[in-house]
Coordinates of C-alpha atoms in Angstrom, one line a residue:
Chain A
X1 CA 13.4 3.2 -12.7
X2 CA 11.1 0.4 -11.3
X3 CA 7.8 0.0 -12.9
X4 CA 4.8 -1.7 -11.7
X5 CA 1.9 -1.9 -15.0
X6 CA -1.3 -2.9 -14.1
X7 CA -4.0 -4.0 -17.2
X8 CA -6.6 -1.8 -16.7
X9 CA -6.7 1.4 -14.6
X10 CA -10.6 1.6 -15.0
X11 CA -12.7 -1.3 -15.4
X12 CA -16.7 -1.9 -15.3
X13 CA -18.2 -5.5 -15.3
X14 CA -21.6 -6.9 -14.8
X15 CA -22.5 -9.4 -11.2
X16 CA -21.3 -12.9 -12.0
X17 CA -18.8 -11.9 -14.8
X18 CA -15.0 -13.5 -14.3
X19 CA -12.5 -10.8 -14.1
X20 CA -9.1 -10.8 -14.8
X21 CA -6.7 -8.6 -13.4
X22 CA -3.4 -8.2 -14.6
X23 CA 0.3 -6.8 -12.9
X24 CA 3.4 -6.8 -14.3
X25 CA 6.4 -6.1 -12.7
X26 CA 10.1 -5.1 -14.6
X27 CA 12.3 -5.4 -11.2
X28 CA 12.8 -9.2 -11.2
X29 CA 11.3 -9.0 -7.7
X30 CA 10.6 -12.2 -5.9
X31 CA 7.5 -11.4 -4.1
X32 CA 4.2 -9.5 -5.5
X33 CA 1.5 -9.1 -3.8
X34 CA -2.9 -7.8 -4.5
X35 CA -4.6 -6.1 -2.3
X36 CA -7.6 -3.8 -2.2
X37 CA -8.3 -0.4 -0.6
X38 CA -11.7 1.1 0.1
X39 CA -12.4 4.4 2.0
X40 CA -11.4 4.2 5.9
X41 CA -10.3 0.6 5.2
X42 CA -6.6 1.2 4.5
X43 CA -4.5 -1.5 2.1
X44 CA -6.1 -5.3 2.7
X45 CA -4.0 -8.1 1.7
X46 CA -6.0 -10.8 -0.9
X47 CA -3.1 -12.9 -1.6
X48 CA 0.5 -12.5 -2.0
X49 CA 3.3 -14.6 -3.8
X50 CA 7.1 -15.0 -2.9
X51 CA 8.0 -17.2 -6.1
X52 CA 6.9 -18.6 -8.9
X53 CA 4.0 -20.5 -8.7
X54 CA 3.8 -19.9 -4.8
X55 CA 0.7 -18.2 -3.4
X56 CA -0.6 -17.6 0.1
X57 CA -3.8 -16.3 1.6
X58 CA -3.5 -12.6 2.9
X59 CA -7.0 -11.6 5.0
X60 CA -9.7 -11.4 2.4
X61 CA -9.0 -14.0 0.0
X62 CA -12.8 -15.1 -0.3
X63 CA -13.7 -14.7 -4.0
X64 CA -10.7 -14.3 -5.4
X65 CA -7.7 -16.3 -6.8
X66 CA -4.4 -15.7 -8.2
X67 CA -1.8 -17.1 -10.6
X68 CA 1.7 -16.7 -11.0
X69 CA 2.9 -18.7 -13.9
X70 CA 6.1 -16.4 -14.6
X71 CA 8.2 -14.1 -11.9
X72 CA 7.0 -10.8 -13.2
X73 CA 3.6 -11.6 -13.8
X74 CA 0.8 -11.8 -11.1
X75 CA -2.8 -12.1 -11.9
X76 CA -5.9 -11.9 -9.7
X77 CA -9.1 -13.6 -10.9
X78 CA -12.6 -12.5 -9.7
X79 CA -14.4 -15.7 -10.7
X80 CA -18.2 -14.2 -10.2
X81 CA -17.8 -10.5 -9.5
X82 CA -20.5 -9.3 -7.0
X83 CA -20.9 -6.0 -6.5
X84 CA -19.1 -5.9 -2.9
X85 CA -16.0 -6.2 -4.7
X86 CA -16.1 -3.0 -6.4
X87 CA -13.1 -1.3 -4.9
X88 CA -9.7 0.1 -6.0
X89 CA -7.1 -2.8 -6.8
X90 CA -3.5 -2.5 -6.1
X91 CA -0.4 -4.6 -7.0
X92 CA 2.9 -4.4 -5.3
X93 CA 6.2 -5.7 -5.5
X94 CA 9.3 -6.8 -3.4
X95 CA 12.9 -8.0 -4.0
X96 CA 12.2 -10.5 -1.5
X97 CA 15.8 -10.1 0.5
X98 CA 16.4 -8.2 3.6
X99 CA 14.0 -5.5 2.9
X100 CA 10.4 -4.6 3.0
X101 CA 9.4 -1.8 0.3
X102 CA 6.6 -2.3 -1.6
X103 CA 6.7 -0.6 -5.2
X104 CA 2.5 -0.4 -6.4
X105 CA 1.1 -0.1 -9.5
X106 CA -1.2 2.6 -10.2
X107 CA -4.4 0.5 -9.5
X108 CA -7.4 -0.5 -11.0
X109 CA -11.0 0.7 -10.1
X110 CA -12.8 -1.9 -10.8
X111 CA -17.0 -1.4 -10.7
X112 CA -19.2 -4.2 -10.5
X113 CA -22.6 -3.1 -11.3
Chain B
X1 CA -8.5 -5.2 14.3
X2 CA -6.3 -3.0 13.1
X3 CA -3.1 -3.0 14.3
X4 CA -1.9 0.4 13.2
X5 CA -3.9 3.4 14.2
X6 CA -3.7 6.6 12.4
X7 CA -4.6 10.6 13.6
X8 CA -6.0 12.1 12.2
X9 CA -8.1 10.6 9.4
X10 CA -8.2 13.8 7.7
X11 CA -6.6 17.1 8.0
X12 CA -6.9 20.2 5.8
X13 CA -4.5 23.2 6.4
X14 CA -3.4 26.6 4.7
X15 CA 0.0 26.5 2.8
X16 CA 2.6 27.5 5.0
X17 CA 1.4 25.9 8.1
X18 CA 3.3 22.9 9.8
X19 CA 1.7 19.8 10.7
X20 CA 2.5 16.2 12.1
X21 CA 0.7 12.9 12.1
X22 CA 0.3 10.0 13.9
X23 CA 1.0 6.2 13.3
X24 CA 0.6 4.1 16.7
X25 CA 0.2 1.1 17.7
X26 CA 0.4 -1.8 21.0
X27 CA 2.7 -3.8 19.1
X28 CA 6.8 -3.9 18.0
X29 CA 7.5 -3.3 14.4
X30 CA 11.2 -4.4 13.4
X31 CA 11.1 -1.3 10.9
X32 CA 8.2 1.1 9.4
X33 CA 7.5 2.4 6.3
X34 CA 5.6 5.8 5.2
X35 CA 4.1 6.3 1.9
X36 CA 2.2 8.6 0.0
X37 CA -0.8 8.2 -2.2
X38 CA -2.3 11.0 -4.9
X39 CA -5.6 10.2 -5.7
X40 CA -5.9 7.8 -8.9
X41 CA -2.1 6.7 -8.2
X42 CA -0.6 3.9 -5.8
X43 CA 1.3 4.7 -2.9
X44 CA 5.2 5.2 -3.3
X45 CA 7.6 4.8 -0.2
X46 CA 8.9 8.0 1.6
X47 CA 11.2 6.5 4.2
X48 CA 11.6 3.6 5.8
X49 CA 13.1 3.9 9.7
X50 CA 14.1 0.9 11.5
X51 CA 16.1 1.7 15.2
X52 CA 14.0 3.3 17.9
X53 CA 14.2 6.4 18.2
X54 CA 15.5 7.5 14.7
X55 CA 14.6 10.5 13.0
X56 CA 15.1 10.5 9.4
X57 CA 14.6 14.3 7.0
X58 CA 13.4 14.1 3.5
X59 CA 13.7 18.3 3.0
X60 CA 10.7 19.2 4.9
X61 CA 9.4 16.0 6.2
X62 CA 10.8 14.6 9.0
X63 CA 9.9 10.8 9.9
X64 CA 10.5 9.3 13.6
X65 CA 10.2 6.2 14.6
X66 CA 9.3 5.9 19.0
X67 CA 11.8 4.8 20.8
X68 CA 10.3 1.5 21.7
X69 CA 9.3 0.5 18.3
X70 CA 6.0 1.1 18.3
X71 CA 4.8 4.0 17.0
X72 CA 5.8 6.8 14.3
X73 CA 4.9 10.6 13.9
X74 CA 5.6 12.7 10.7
X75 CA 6.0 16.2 10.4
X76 CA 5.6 18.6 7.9
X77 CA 7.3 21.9 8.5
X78 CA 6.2 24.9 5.6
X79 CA 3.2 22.5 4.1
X80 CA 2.7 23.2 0.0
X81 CA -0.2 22.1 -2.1
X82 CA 2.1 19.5 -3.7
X83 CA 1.7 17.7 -0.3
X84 CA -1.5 16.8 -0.5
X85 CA -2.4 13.0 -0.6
X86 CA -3.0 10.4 1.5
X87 CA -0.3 9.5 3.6
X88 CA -0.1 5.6 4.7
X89 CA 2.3 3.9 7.3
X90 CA 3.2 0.1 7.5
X91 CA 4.9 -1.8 9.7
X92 CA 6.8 -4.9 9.3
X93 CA 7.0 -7.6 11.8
X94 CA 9.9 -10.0 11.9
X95 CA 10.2 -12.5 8.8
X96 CA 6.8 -12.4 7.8
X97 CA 6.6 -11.0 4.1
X98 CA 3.4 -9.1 4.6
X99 CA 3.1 -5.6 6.0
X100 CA 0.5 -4.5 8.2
X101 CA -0.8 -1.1 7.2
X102 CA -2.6 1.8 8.8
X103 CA -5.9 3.5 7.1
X104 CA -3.9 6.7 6.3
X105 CA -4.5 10.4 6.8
X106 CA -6.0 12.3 4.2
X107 CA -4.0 15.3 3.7
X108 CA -5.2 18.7 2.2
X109 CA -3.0 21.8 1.5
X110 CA -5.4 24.8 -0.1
X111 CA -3.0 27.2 -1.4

């Protein structure tokens, strides 16, 4: 069975507090992927990585960074949390070949208060 | 902008009743994806359809994909409480390794 972990699945921190989020993935998929998902908003992209060490910008990356130091793990760093970035966080992963299924974590709801 | 409009945002039936939803858009998706979502859970992939036209049955859903590649419907024939969720389409769009998504419709069944 695939499996998609994420660190946390709740998570409270205070405004201007870095915050680590982790996702690890068991498939030896290529790409993985963060995105966020508030009410009415559907999924948004923050950044998304195809290998090792690669990253690119989805459409929100402001405030946010990434790392992907090994293939099945993908972390997203809030580097001062504000509280507009409360939300529910979401990894996903690809094999990266001719297909585009995304297998998710079950999310983190993060609160920045 | 979005780029993948769904109907309706939110839809609350009896059990037993049948029901479809929309995914549309302007633009050409080289395949579409739908997922599902329970609340406190990430979405996992129903179907994927990729030639226009297709219609693809996962026991009482049934997924089609518009013939020109732009739009999607799903229907739900007997609808059970175990339906309920938050049902999301994506399309993807050539080589580009992102998906573009839709805002989903929230879906209730009360028994």
């Amino acid at each position: 069975d695939v499996k998609v972990t994420q660190s946390s699945r709740y998570l409270v921190k205070r405004t201007g507090e870095k915050v680590f989020l982790e996702c690890v993935q068991d498939m030896d998929h290529e790409n993985m992927f963060w995105y966020r998902q508030d009410p009415g908003l559907g999924l948004r992209l923050i950044y998304f990585s195809y290998d090792v060490k690669m990253k690119e910008k989805g459409d929100i990356p402001e405030g946010y960074s990434v790392s992907r130091e090994k293939k099945e793990r993908f972390s997203l760093i809030l580097e001062s949390a504000s509280t507009n970035q409360t939300s529910m966080y979401l990894c996903a992963s690809r094999t990266g070949t001719n297909t585009y299924e995304q297998y998710f974590g079950p999310g983190t709801r993060l609160t920045v208060t | 902008t979005q780029l993948l409009e769904q109907s309706p945002q939110f839809l609350s039936i009896q059990e037993g009743e049948n029901l479809t939803v929309y995914c549309n858009s302007s633009s050409v998706f080289s395949s579409l994806q739908w997922y599902r979502q329970e609340p406190g859970e990430g979405p996992v992939l129903l179907v994927t359809v990729v030639t226009g036209g297709e219609v693809k049955k996962l026991k009482r859903l049934t997924f089609q994909f518009g013939d020109a590649r732009k739009d999607s419907s799903l229907h739900i024939t007997a609808a059970q409480p175990g339906d309920t969720g938050l049902y999301l389409c994506a399309g993807a769009q050539g080589g580009n390794y992102q998906l573009i998504w839709g805002a989903g419709t929230k879906l209730i069944i009360k028994p």
